[in-house]
Amino acid sequence: MRERSLPASPNWYCSRCSDVSSSGVLGVGAKNVVYLIQVSAAGCRVTGELVGHKDVVSGFSFCQHAGQSHFCVSSSVDGGIRFWDSNAKAVLWESAAHQNPVSVVHWSPADKNLVVSGDEKGVVVCHWFNTRDAVRLFPEPRSVVCLSCSPHSWKHVAVGYKDGMILLIDVSQKGQVVHRLRGHDDDIHSLAWSPLACEEPFYARAEDAEGTACENSAAAEEKGCYIVSGSKDQTVRIWSSAKGRGVMTLKLPFLKRRSSAVEHGVKERLWISVDWPKGRPTQIVSSCFGGELLLWDLTQAGKHKWTQFAAASDSQNHSRIVFNTSSALLQDGRELLFSTSMDREIKCWDLTSLTCCWTLPTLGGFVYALTFSPVGTGTLALGVGDGTIRVWNTLSAQNQYDTRLFWQSIKSKVTALAWHPKKEGLLSFGTDDGKVGVVDVFSNKLPQISSSYHKKTVYTLDWGPPVPPMSFGGAEAKPSHSLYSCGGEGVILQHDVARLSGEASDIDRPIRDTNSIKHKLSPHTDFSWKQDGRVVAIGNEDGSIDVYQAPSLKLLCSIQQHHKIINALRWHHDDHQSPPELRCLLASGSSNAIVYVHNLCSVIENPPESPVTLTEPYRRLCGHTAKITSMAWSPHHSGRLVTASYDGTSQVWDVLEEVAISNYRGHAGHLLCVDWSPVDPDVVWSGGKDSTVQEWSVSRQEFTQPPKGKKMVELKEKRKSSSKKKKKSGVPGEGGEQQEEEAAPTETNGETVMAREKEPEVLGEGEEDEVSSTSSSAPSLATLEMQRKPSTAVKMKTKPDLNMLKKRKPRSMLPLSTSMSHRPKEELLQDCVTLASFTHNSAPPVGCVPGQGDFIHLGLFSDRQALYCMFDAEEEAHLEAGHFDSVVYLRLWSGDLEGVLQLATEKGELNDHLLSIAPMAGFEVWRRTVEAFVKQLCLQEQHLKAASYLLSINKIYEAVELLRSHKLYREAIALVKARLPSDEPILKELYSCWADILENDGHLSAAAKCHLATGASFDAAKVIAKKNDIPSLRTAASLAGISGEAALAQSLSLRCAKELAAARDWRGAQEVLSSQDGLLAHRLHFCVAELLSMMFDDPEADMPTPPSPGQQHVSFLEHVRATWRERYGVSEESGGHCSIDVLLKELKAVASPSPSANVPLKQVILYSSLHVSRAALSWFADGGRSAAAEVLTALLWIRETGVFSVSAEFCRLLFPDGDISVCSRKQSEVSDHTCEEAQAAICLQAFVHYYCLYECWWNQNGGSRKPDFDPSPLLSEPHAACQAAQRSVREVQEQLGVLVLQHGRVQAQQLRPGHEPDHETPEVHDNGELSERQKPADEEQSSETLLSLSTKMSKFQKELSDLPTTLKAFPHPDVTECCLLLLHLSKSSPLSVPDSVQQRAKDLLRKYGTSPSLLRASRRFVVMSDSPEPVNS
């Protein structure tokens, strides 16, 4: 359930894409969704969406009849018509009567079952809601733009077309045309009928005063009623439906605003929307040029019939054209008007006062970023894909949607935001084109843009302390905070906000210098500064996370947990209310859908000398089914995290308990950002690809966990290639008009700017990954028929005839002179006389100039000057006909080679033939021609040929750069290696760039070859290992070993061995480990894991049998040591790198997490085998002094699986005789029970006896078999006292939780105004005690207060603290459980348990079995009223 939200922007260029019902619900079509908004004069609230259309919604209408006002209908460009129940937000049925994009739909106000729709081909369909029938009508072959059903007669429908025609049709007569209303010269944008069912004269003009007033509405069908239309020709016309002609024409006024003037020749796209309010038969509402709304009084004389809405306050008006207006008389008697505009705002107007009641901002693109200000409480910043930043004051009491818009100097999608941690109102932003800037949201200054751009999208911004080189300045010169940005190219830049014009520094340089790193760093994908500025966490493309210490950027640790790109990193907040152990928690999310939380307290508080590698998380949060995009820690809770995912949901987690608390599924697409409310601990804000920002309550959600499976709500965004083609190849004049409109300069704040800069909405239309805000551009509604028919005709005419092609003669080079040879015979003979006169007479005939005019053909028979004149005329004819090659030949014949080359360069008609003869004009001309031809080839995308021509003029580096710029790396490398020296630096650069591209495309082996060619073996191995499968890891380890990267080879071999072990391929794991030196300790570990796994599968497998019946069984540890001696030669005498001390030190250095539940059994075996290996080595090293603690840890890991039989089998394998002394060679007793080793041995022996006791109980068959072990270690009174105190603490904590919850509910009810106490709610006093009249009768004496419970808690906690530390260091079997088990065993077999043991068990139960469950279980054995005797420990 959501609270507030900002919906997506209403669609543009749709005549009826919004409507309001009589119950006060406004429906608005935005992209492919219809948003439902509960409206009133006081405010609005988005209540839901109607989701189902596959393409953009083009029309929407409510049923205006009583009892059916919740029914509505919508149309879409995909041709579908859907009927909805707005209350249930579900589709009732869908009509597929249209075969083309639907332009408009309207529910008839006169018939509750009739719905009429029209499409771009001119088809009008009548849908009957009750029968679900559809009737297709085809009144005219024109493109329908708008239509309106008569409110007085269901038969009549007015249809407006693209060419300015309006038809009044009768749907009861199969679409018969009643009237053709001619008068508009351009598109009809909207139509509306008069609410009065007659045509009373307005007496606006003398010729219009012929009609008489009708007596009643019964004569409506004969007398008709008025219709109003709005058109692109800048006029609003009133029509008579009875006479079929216009009665009034209203020309839109050119209004002057305070900021700018709207001129008559403005190129901005115009849209005129009209509405006729129901209660105002003589007044209509229309939009104007710049978004103004006008109220026209049709009875007023003169030209000035209009009154402007909000004329006194220009800020209340829309700033761009209005597309839809719809009025409604609500149940409270207020008459309101609702308008949608290109400025992405929905406004509500009071028709009485003509003032704006409220404004609802909408979003025209994906919501990429969302963050609350840490200084300005409740100030929310939104980064939107329409090129804007919205700053929302969410705590405003006057306006719940109080937002400010920032768009100047942005010009691209806003993909990242970050507030300054100290300065109020200072907001940094990053864009899709790599721009980083800072804006002061409380001033009118333009944003400051950093001069350093990222090459790709900016994904993350954060403020932190300066690092080198910026941190080297003095106290005054050094800034307190630097701005850091991470781009898609993998680089993190540090910007000085005080000098953004300066160059930003790449933090990779100080990282390399401080940590002496020679290899290439992995590209960075995300980063996060800790609030105290001590450390920064950087996520990388290979899934690793590096933590650096500020300001030197010394590497503290590397987290190797994720295997995919890191998308989100967040530190737990540092406030004083958080427990110290939680302040160093780092949450990370990647593309593998799992959230990991890492506790870096030890690394941050005690920085290690060398970097530490962490491979196990502190907590693991599983549930999402797609990649993690954003996350935020709750500022009100400790250890509570909210995450956003591509599965379309947002999830709230209890990190410490690894529990999913609440799951929000209100979005209709992928989620991109999320943040916690700074004032309400129960409110979260989220935004995503559905172009909405939604506020929702954690406690009011229906679901607690993400949806199982891949329930990702994918937006199937169609690329409307057909509509884009229409824009380009539409009717001449339409496309050009749109281009001129976008490029036309307009006035903004006294400065001339381009239209693309003036309004951010234009940017929103170009987003490639977002559904366009417009249902279709205005030209797309044009004549689709006119576009297709001529093209078909052209194809038919230009179809070649093969026979004609064979006989066709070549085109003449001299067509003009040739045509003169086909004149009549007399004229040809006269030409001979004229030529002779010109040749032999000194005075040629008057007007006879050979080669010109009518004597052009004589230039061929006269001197050279005449020939050149003829050539000039022939060239002009060839140019007009488009025969450029003929012009070239003529100029070549005349010897103007340089002119030919210049002309061909200007026309872009250079070819190989011209290049071959260009040297004849000189070297410089040839060089310039080659360079021009290279540019021409690049435009024609013939890059290889262009590079070859550059080589011909010895421009090798330019040829290489040309190939590189067009990503032809293979050819560029081949060219460099063939023509340049082997040590050329550009070769290494080419290999590196190509490797990055291959790596991003998934061609990892090819990328590794590039790294190997440059000598970067380390990078090659890491690239191959990114695949993270067994063959890739094995290959990467071998590659690193061959290249001398020993540390990397060992790390990769160990990863490969773990994968093989998970697949139960133990031999393969040993082979991989044996291929690298220094991994003997890990080979021993995997050997133990193999033996342990085999023993669990078959307990008798490979276990040597005792040679005689008198001998003891061979324990598992002895079997392990024997196997080590046989396979690896490990014994007490081993030395060097095989010495026991070295091996034990290496195994102790392996990270091992604490035992926890929800871990697969295979992983548990791997963890427990590590501790068993340490115990076996301890037997060699120190006689097994620490072996008991290690074996106990291994047992606890297996115990956490919850499978009792597995734990019992583990004890049986390690201690077949029930004696733990096999762990140690030194049998000396440790008298001091406070020693940790001795305490571990006691607890381990107790667990062994615990499982033996259960085995004895299960195996008894009614006999008196006595247990073959001493049960006294199980009956330890110190452990019983410790466990009893721990149980008491848990019980008191539960009681406190219940009491606090009840008290909170009562306080919440008392805070509600006008709330009367609920009789069923218990009344709680200030001290936490229930009132006497609310206490049950049987609980009056046993009720607890908050004070008494706190006293008990203090008492029990003191008892726990007084107990020895070693007693609490290791777990012990439940003593009371063991007592009950022994007493049960004694009942079934009286001789099996000695009387002293029974008495001791009873005494322990009397003393420590005080909980209700234990009291019930021990009733048959112990009389609790008996005073307990002292129990000997």
JSON list of N, CA, C and O in Angstrom, two decimals, residues 190-229:
[
{"chain": "A", "resi": 190, "resn": "SER", "atom": "N", "xyz": [-9.81, 18.78, -30.92]},
{"chain": "A", "resi": 190, "resn": "SER", "atom": "CA", "xyz": [-10.75, 18.35, -29.90]},
{"chain": "A", "resi": 190, "resn": "SER", "atom": "C", "xyz": [-12.15, 18.81, -30.27]},
{"chain": "A", "resi": 190, "resn": "SER", "atom": "O", "xyz": [-12.33, 19.79, -31.01]},
{"chain": "A", "resi": 191, "resn": "LEU", "atom": "N", "xyz": [-13.14, 18.07, -29.73]},
{"chain": "A", "resi": 191, "resn": "LEU", "atom": "CA", "xyz": [-14.55, 18.36, -29.96]},
{"chain": "A", "resi": 191, "resn": "LEU", "atom": "C", "xyz": [-15.29, 18.24, -28.64]},
{"chain": "A", "resi": 191, "resn": "LEU", "atom": "O", "xyz": [-14.93, 17.43, -27.78]},
{"chain": "A", "resi": 192, "resn": "ALA", "atom": "N", "xyz": [-16.39, 19.04, -28.51]},
{"chain": "A", "resi": 192, "resn": "ALA", "atom": "CA", "xyz": [-17.22, 18.95, -27.31]},
{"chain": "A", "resi": 192, "resn": "ALA", "atom": "C", "xyz": [-18.63, 19.41, -27.68]},
{"chain": "A", "resi": 192, "resn": "ALA", "atom": "O", "xyz": [-18.82, 20.31, -28.50]},
{"chain": "A", "resi": 193, "resn": "TRP", "atom": "N", "xyz": [-19.62, 18.74, -27.05]},
{"chain": "A", "resi": 193, "resn": "TRP", "atom": "CA", "xyz": [-21.02, 19.07, -27.28]},
{"chain": "A", "resi": 193, "resn": "TRP", "atom": "C", "xyz": [-21.51, 20.02, -26.19]},
{"chain": "A", "resi": 193, "resn": "TRP", "atom": "O", "xyz": [-21.05, 19.97, -25.05]},
{"chain": "A", "resi": 194, "resn": "SER", "atom": "N", "xyz": [-22.51, 20.83, -26.58]},
{"chain": "A", "resi": 194, "resn": "SER", "atom": "CA", "xyz": [-23.14, 21.72, -25.61]},
{"chain": "A", "resi": 194, "resn": "SER", "atom": "C", "xyz": [-23.97, 20.91, -24.62]},
{"chain": "A", "resi": 194, "resn": "SER", "atom": "O", "xyz": [-24.64, 19.95, -25.01]},
{"chain": "A", "resi": 195, "resn": "PRO", "atom": "N", "xyz": [-23.95, 21.27, -23.34]},
{"chain": "A", "resi": 195, "resn": "PRO", "atom": "CA", "xyz": [-24.77, 20.53, -22.38]},
{"chain": "A", "resi": 195, "resn": "PRO", "atom": "C", "xyz": [-26.26, 20.83, -22.53]},
{"chain": "A", "resi": 195, "resn": "PRO", "atom": "O", "xyz": [-27.10, 20.12, -21.95]},
{"chain": "A", "resi": 196, "resn": "LEU", "atom": "N", "xyz": [-26.61, 21.85, -23.30]},
{"chain": "A", "resi": 196, "resn": "LEU", "atom": "CA", "xyz": [-28.01, 22.23, -23.50]},
{"chain": "A", "resi": 196, "resn": "LEU", "atom": "C", "xyz": [-28.56, 21.53, -24.73]},
{"chain": "A", "resi": 196, "resn": "LEU", "atom": "O", "xyz": [-27.95, 21.60, -25.81]},
{"chain": "A", "resi": 197, "resn": "ALA", "atom": "N", "xyz": [-29.70, 20.85, -24.60]},
{"chain": "A", "resi": 197, "resn": "ALA", "atom": "CA", "xyz": [-30.23, 20.03, -25.69]},
{"chain": "A", "resi": 197, "resn": "ALA", "atom": "C", "xyz": [-31.05, 20.85, -26.67]},
{"chain": "A", "resi": 197, "resn": "ALA", "atom": "O", "xyz": [-32.14, 20.44, -27.10]},
{"chain": "A", "resi": 198, "resn": "CYS", "atom": "N", "xyz": [-30.62, 22.03, -27.01]},
{"chain": "A", "resi": 198, "resn": "CYS", "atom": "CA", "xyz": [-31.27, 22.85, -28.03]},
{"chain": "A", "resi": 198, "resn": "CYS", "atom": "C", "xyz": [-30.30, 23.91, -28.48]},
{"chain": "A", "resi": 198, "resn": "CYS", "atom": "O", "xyz": [-29.21, 24.06, -27.90]},
{"chain": "A", "resi": 199, "resn": "GLU", "atom": "N", "xyz": [-30.65, 24.65, -29.50]},
{"chain": "A", "resi": 199, "resn": "GLU", "atom": "CA", "xyz": [-29.76, 25.65, -30.06]},
{"chain": "A", "resi": 199, "resn": "GLU", "atom": "C", "xyz": [-30.34, 27.05, -29.83]},
{"chain": "A", "resi": 199, "resn": "GLU", "atom": "O", "xyz": [-30.94, 27.65, -30.73]},
{"chain": "A", "resi": 200, "resn": "GLU", "atom": "N", "xyz": [-30.20, 27.56, -28.66]},
{"chain": "A", "resi": 200, "resn": "GLU", "atom": "CA", "xyz": [-30.59, 28.94, -28.39]},
{"chain": "A", "resi": 200, "resn": "GLU", "atom": "C", "xyz": [-29.61, 29.89, -29.05]},
{"chain": "A", "resi": 200, "resn": "GLU", "atom": "O", "xyz": [-28.39, 29.69, -28.96]},
{"chain": "A", "resi": 201, "resn": "PRO", "atom": "N", "xyz": [-30.10, 30.90, -29.74]},
{"chain": "A", "resi": 201, "resn": "PRO", "atom": "CA", "xyz": [-29.19, 31.81, -30.46]},
{"chain": "A", "resi": 201, "resn": "PRO", "atom": "C", "xyz": [-28.36, 32.64, -29.50]},
{"chain": "A", "resi": 201, "resn": "PRO", "atom": "O", "xyz": [-28.83, 33.07, -28.44]},
{"chain": "A", "resi": 202, "resn": "PHE", "atom": "N", "xyz": [-27.07, 32.81, -29.87]},
{"chain": "A", "resi": 202, "resn": "PHE", "atom": "CA", "xyz": [-26.20, 33.65, -29.07]},
{"chain": "A", "resi": 202, "resn": "PHE", "atom": "C", "xyz": [-26.27, 35.11, -29.50]},
{"chain": "A", "resi": 202, "resn": "PHE", "atom": "O", "xyz": [-25.84, 36.00, -28.78]},
{"chain": "A", "resi": 203, "resn": "TYR", "atom": "N", "xyz": [-26.83, 35.34, -30.74]},
{"chain": "A", "resi": 203, "resn": "TYR", "atom": "CA", "xyz": [-26.94, 36.69, -31.30]},
{"chain": "A", "resi": 203, "resn": "TYR", "atom": "C", "xyz": [-25.58, 37.37, -31.38]},
{"chain": "A", "resi": 203, "resn": "TYR", "atom": "O", "xyz": [-25.45, 38.56, -31.12]},
{"chain": "A", "resi": 204, "resn": "ALA", "atom": "N", "xyz": [-24.59, 36.58, -31.73]},
{"chain": "A", "resi": 204, "resn": "ALA", "atom": "CA", "xyz": [-23.27, 37.18, -31.90]},
{"chain": "A", "resi": 204, "resn": "ALA", "atom": "C", "xyz": [-23.18, 37.93, -33.21]},
{"chain": "A", "resi": 204, "resn": "ALA", "atom": "O", "xyz": [-22.50, 38.94, -33.32]},
{"chain": "A", "resi": 205, "resn": "ARG", "atom": "N", "xyz": [-23.86, 37.43, -34.23]},
{"chain": "A", "resi": 205, "resn": "ARG", "atom": "CA", "xyz": [-23.86, 38.10, -35.52]},
{"chain": "A", "resi": 205, "resn": "ARG", "atom": "C", "xyz": [-25.29, 38.17, -36.02]},
{"chain": "A", "resi": 205, "resn": "ARG", "atom": "O", "xyz": [-26.14, 37.36, -35.67]},
{"chain": "A", "resi": 206, "resn": "ALA", "atom": "N", "xyz": [-25.58, 39.12, -36.92]},
{"chain": "A", "resi": 206, "resn": "ALA", "atom": "CA", "xyz": [-26.95, 39.30, -37.39]},
{"chain": "A", "resi": 206, "resn": "ALA", "atom": "C", "xyz": [-27.43, 38.11, -38.17]},
{"chain": "A", "resi": 206, "resn": "ALA", "atom": "O", "xyz": [-28.58, 37.69, -38.06]},
{"chain": "A", "resi": 207, "resn": "GLU", "atom": "N", "xyz": [-26.53, 37.55, -39.01]},
{"chain": "A", "resi": 207, "resn": "GLU", "atom": "CA", "xyz": [-26.96, 36.42, -39.82]},
{"chain": "A", "resi": 207, "resn": "GLU", "atom": "C", "xyz": [-27.17, 35.16, -39.00]},
{"chain": "A", "resi": 207, "resn": "GLU", "atom": "O", "xyz": [-27.74, 34.17, -39.48]},
{"chain": "A", "resi": 208, "resn": "ASP", "atom": "N", "xyz": [-26.67, 35.16, -37.76]},
{"chain": "A", "resi": 208, "resn": "ASP", "atom": "CA", "xyz": [-26.83, 33.98, -36.90]},
{"chain": "A", "resi": 208, "resn": "ASP", "atom": "C", "xyz": [-28.06, 34.08, -36.03]},
{"chain": "A", "resi": 208, "resn": "ASP", "atom": "O", "xyz": [-28.30, 33.19, -35.20]},
{"chain": "A", "resi": 209, "resn": "ALA", "atom": "N", "xyz": [-28.85, 35.14, -36.13]},
{"chain": "A", "resi": 209, "resn": "ALA", "atom": "CA", "xyz": [-29.99, 35.34, -35.24]},
{"chain": "A", "resi": 209, "resn": "ALA", "atom": "C", "xyz": [-31.27, 34.81, -35.83]},
{"chain": "A", "resi": 209, "resn": "ALA", "atom": "O", "xyz": [-32.36, 35.25, -35.48]},
{"chain": "A", "resi": 210, "resn": "GLU", "atom": "N", "xyz": [-31.19, 33.91, -36.79]},
{"chain": "A", "resi": 210, "resn": "GLU", "atom": "CA", "xyz": [-32.39, 33.42, -37.43]},
{"chain": "A", "resi": 210, "resn": "GLU", "atom": "C", "xyz": [-33.09, 32.37, -36.58]},
{"chain": "A", "resi": 210, "resn": "GLU", "atom": "O", "xyz": [-34.30, 32.18, -36.67]},
{"chain": "A", "resi": 211, "resn": "GLY", "atom": "N", "xyz": [-32.36, 31.60, -35.77]},
{"chain": "A", "resi": 211, "resn": "GLY", "atom": "CA", "xyz": [-32.97, 30.51, -35.00]},
{"chain": "A", "resi": 211, "resn": "GLY", "atom": "C", "xyz": [-33.81, 31.05, -33.87]},
{"chain": "A", "resi": 211, "resn": "GLY", "atom": "O", "xyz": [-33.72, 32.19, -33.45]},
{"chain": "A", "resi": 212, "resn": "THR", "atom": "N", "xyz": [-34.65, 30.20, -33.36]},
{"chain": "A", "resi": 212, "resn": "THR", "atom": "CA", "xyz": [-35.48, 30.54, -32.20]},
{"chain": "A", "resi": 212, "resn": "THR", "atom": "C", "xyz": [-35.18, 29.57, -31.09]},
{"chain": "A", "resi": 212, "resn": "THR", "atom": "O", "xyz": [-34.77, 28.43, -31.33]},
{"chain": "A", "resi": 213, "resn": "ALA", "atom": "N", "xyz": [-35.44, 29.99, -29.87]},
{"chain": "A", "resi": 213, "resn": "ALA", "atom": "CA", "xyz": [-35.17, 29.13, -28.71]},
{"chain": "A", "resi": 213, "resn": "ALA", "atom": "C", "xyz": [-36.11, 27.96, -28.70]},
{"chain": "A", "resi": 213, "resn": "ALA", "atom": "O", "xyz": [-37.29, 28.08, -29.02]},
{"chain": "A", "resi": 214, "resn": "CYS", "atom": "N", "xyz": [-35.61, 26.83, -28.33]},
{"chain": "A", "resi": 214, "resn": "CYS", "atom": "CA", "xyz": [-36.45, 25.63, -28.27]},
{"chain": "A", "resi": 214, "resn": "CYS", "atom": "C", "xyz": [-37.22, 25.62, -26.97]},
{"chain": "A", "resi": 214, "resn": "CYS", "atom": "O", "xyz": [-36.80, 26.21, -25.98]},
{"chain": "A", "resi": 215, "resn": "GLU", "atom": "N", "xyz": [-38.34, 24.93, -26.99]},
{"chain": "A", "resi": 215, "resn": "GLU", "atom": "CA", "xyz": [-39.21, 24.89, -25.82]},
{"chain": "A", "resi": 215, "resn": "GLU", "atom": "C", "xyz": [-38.69, 23.93, -24.77]},
{"chain": "A", "resi": 215, "resn": "GLU", "atom": "O", "xyz": [-38.70, 24.19, -23.60]},
{"chain": "A", "resi": 216, "resn": "ASN", "atom": "N", "xyz": [-38.28, 22.76, -25.19]},
{"chain": "A", "resi": 216, "resn": "ASN", "atom": "CA", "xyz": [-37.81, 21.77, -24.24]},
{"chain": "A", "resi": 216, "resn": "ASN", "atom": "C", "xyz": [-36.80, 20.88, -24.91]},
{"chain": "A", "resi": 216, "resn": "ASN", "atom": "O", "xyz": [-36.54, 20.98, -26.12]},
{"chain": "A", "resi": 217, "resn": "SER", "atom": "N", "xyz": [-36.23, 19.97, -24.13]},
{"chain": "A", "resi": 217, "resn": "SER", "atom": "CA", "xyz": [-35.18, 19.09, -24.65]},
{"chain": "A", "resi": 217, "resn": "SER", "atom": "C", "xyz": [-35.72, 17.95, -25.47]},
{"chain": "A", "resi": 217, "resn": "SER", "atom": "O", "xyz": [-34.95, 17.20, -26.07]},
{"chain": "A", "resi": 218, "resn": "ALA", "atom": "N", "xyz": [-37.03, 17.78, -25.52]},
{"chain": "A", "resi": 218, "resn": "ALA", "atom": "CA", "xyz": [-37.59, 16.67, -26.32]},
{"chain": "A", "resi": 218, "resn": "ALA", "atom": "C", "xyz": [-37.35, 16.89, -27.80]},
{"chain": "A", "resi": 218, "resn": "ALA", "atom": "O", "xyz": [-37.38, 15.94, -28.58]},
{"chain": "A", "resi": 219, "resn": "ALA", "atom": "N", "xyz": [-37.18, 18.13, -28.19]},
{"chain": "A", "resi": 219, "resn": "ALA", "atom": "CA", "xyz": [-36.96, 18.44, -29.60]},
{"chain": "A", "resi": 219, "resn": "ALA", "atom": "C", "xyz": [-35.49, 18.42, -29.96]},
{"chain": "A", "resi": 219, "resn": "ALA", "atom": "O", "xyz": [-35.10, 18.97, -30.98]},
{"chain": "A", "resi": 220, "resn": "ALA", "atom": "N", "xyz": [-34.65, 17.78, -29.16]},
{"chain": "A", "resi": 220, "resn": "ALA", "atom": "CA", "xyz": [-33.21, 17.83, -29.38]},
{"chain": "A", "resi": 220, "resn": "ALA", "atom": "C", "xyz": [-32.83, 17.17, -30.69]},
{"chain": "A", "resi": 220, "resn": "ALA", "atom": "O", "xyz": [-31.96, 17.64, -31.42]},
{"chain": "A", "resi": 221, "resn": "GLU", "atom": "N", "xyz": [-33.46, 16.02, -31.01]},
{"chain": "A", "resi": 221, "resn": "GLU", "atom": "CA", "xyz": [-33.07, 15.32, -32.21]},
{"chain": "A", "resi": 221, "resn": "GLU", "atom": "C", "xyz": [-33.46, 16.09, -33.46]},
{"chain": "A", "resi": 221, "resn": "GLU", "atom": "O", "xyz": [-32.80, 16.00, -34.49]},
{"chain": "A", "resi": 222, "resn": "GLU", "atom": "N", "xyz": [-34.57, 16.87, -33.42]},
{"chain": "A", "resi": 222, "resn": "GLU", "atom": "CA", "xyz": [-34.95, 17.67, -34.58]},
{"chain": "A", "resi": 222, "resn": "GLU", "atom": "C", "xyz": [-34.20, 18.99, -34.60]},
{"chain": "A", "resi": 222, "resn": "GLU", "atom": "O", "xyz": [-33.72, 19.44, -35.64]},
{"chain": "A", "resi": 223, "resn": "LYS", "atom": "N", "xyz": [-34.10, 19.64, -33.45]},
{"chain": "A", "resi": 223, "resn": "LYS", "atom": "CA", "xyz": [-33.49, 20.97, -33.39]},
{"chain": "A", "resi": 223, "resn": "LYS", "atom": "C", "xyz": [-31.97, 20.88, -33.30]},
{"chain": "A", "resi": 223, "resn": "LYS", "atom": "O", "xyz": [-31.28, 21.81, -33.69]},
{"chain": "A", "resi": 224, "resn": "GLY", "atom": "N", "xyz": [-31.42, 19.76, -32.73]},
{"chain": "A", "resi": 224, "resn": "GLY", "atom": "CA", "xyz": [-29.98, 19.63, -32.59]},
{"chain": "A", "resi": 224, "resn": "GLY", "atom": "C", "xyz": [-29.45, 20.44, -31.42]},
{"chain": "A", "resi": 224, "resn": "GLY", "atom": "O", "xyz": [-30.20, 21.00, -30.60]},
{"chain": "A", "resi": 225, "resn": "CYS", "atom": "N", "xyz": [-28.13, 20.49, -31.32]},
{"chain": "A", "resi": 225, "resn": "CYS", "atom": "CA", "xyz": [-27.46, 21.29, -30.30]},
{"chain": "A", "resi": 225, "resn": "CYS", "atom": "C", "xyz": [-26.10, 21.69, -30.82]},
{"chain": "A", "resi": 225, "resn": "CYS", "atom": "O", "xyz": [-25.64, 21.20, -31.86]},
{"chain": "A", "resi": 226, "resn": "TYR", "atom": "N", "xyz": [-25.43, 22.58, -30.12]},
{"chain": "A", "resi": 226, "resn": "TYR", "atom": "CA", "xyz": [-24.17, 23.13, -30.60]},
{"chain": "A", "resi": 226, "resn": "TYR", "atom": "C", "xyz": [-23.01, 22.17, -30.33]},
{"chain": "A", "resi": 226, "resn": "TYR", "atom": "O", "xyz": [-23.03, 21.35, -29.41]},
{"chain": "A", "resi": 227, "resn": "ILE", "atom": "N", "xyz": [-21.99, 22.33, -31.17]},
{"chain": "A", "resi": 227, "resn": "ILE", "atom": "CA", "xyz": [-20.73, 21.60, -31.04]},
{"chain": "A", "resi": 227, "resn": "ILE", "atom": "C", "xyz": [-19.60, 22.61, -31.11]},
{"chain": "A", "resi": 227, "resn": "ILE", "atom": "O", "xyz": [-19.63, 23.54, -31.93]},
{"chain": "A", "resi": 228, "resn": "VAL", "atom": "N", "xyz": [-18.59, 22.46, -30.27]},
{"chain": "A", "resi": 228, "resn": "VAL", "atom": "CA", "xyz": [-17.42, 23.33, -30.30]},
{"chain": "A", "resi": 228, "resn": "VAL", "atom": "C", "xyz": [-16.22, 22.50, -30.74]},
{"chain": "A", "resi": 228, "resn": "VAL", "atom": "O", "xyz": [-16.09, 21.32, -30.38]},
{"chain": "A", "resi": 229, "resn": "SER", "atom": "N", "xyz": [-15.35, 23.09, -31.54]},
{"chain": "A", "resi": 229, "resn": "SER", "atom": "CA", "xyz": [-14.17, 22.40, -32.06]},
{"chain": "A", "resi": 229, "resn": "SER", "atom": "C", "xyz": [-12.96, 23.30, -31.92]},
{"chain": "A", "resi": 229, "resn": "SER", "atom": "O", "xyz": [-13.05, 24.53, -32.07]}
]
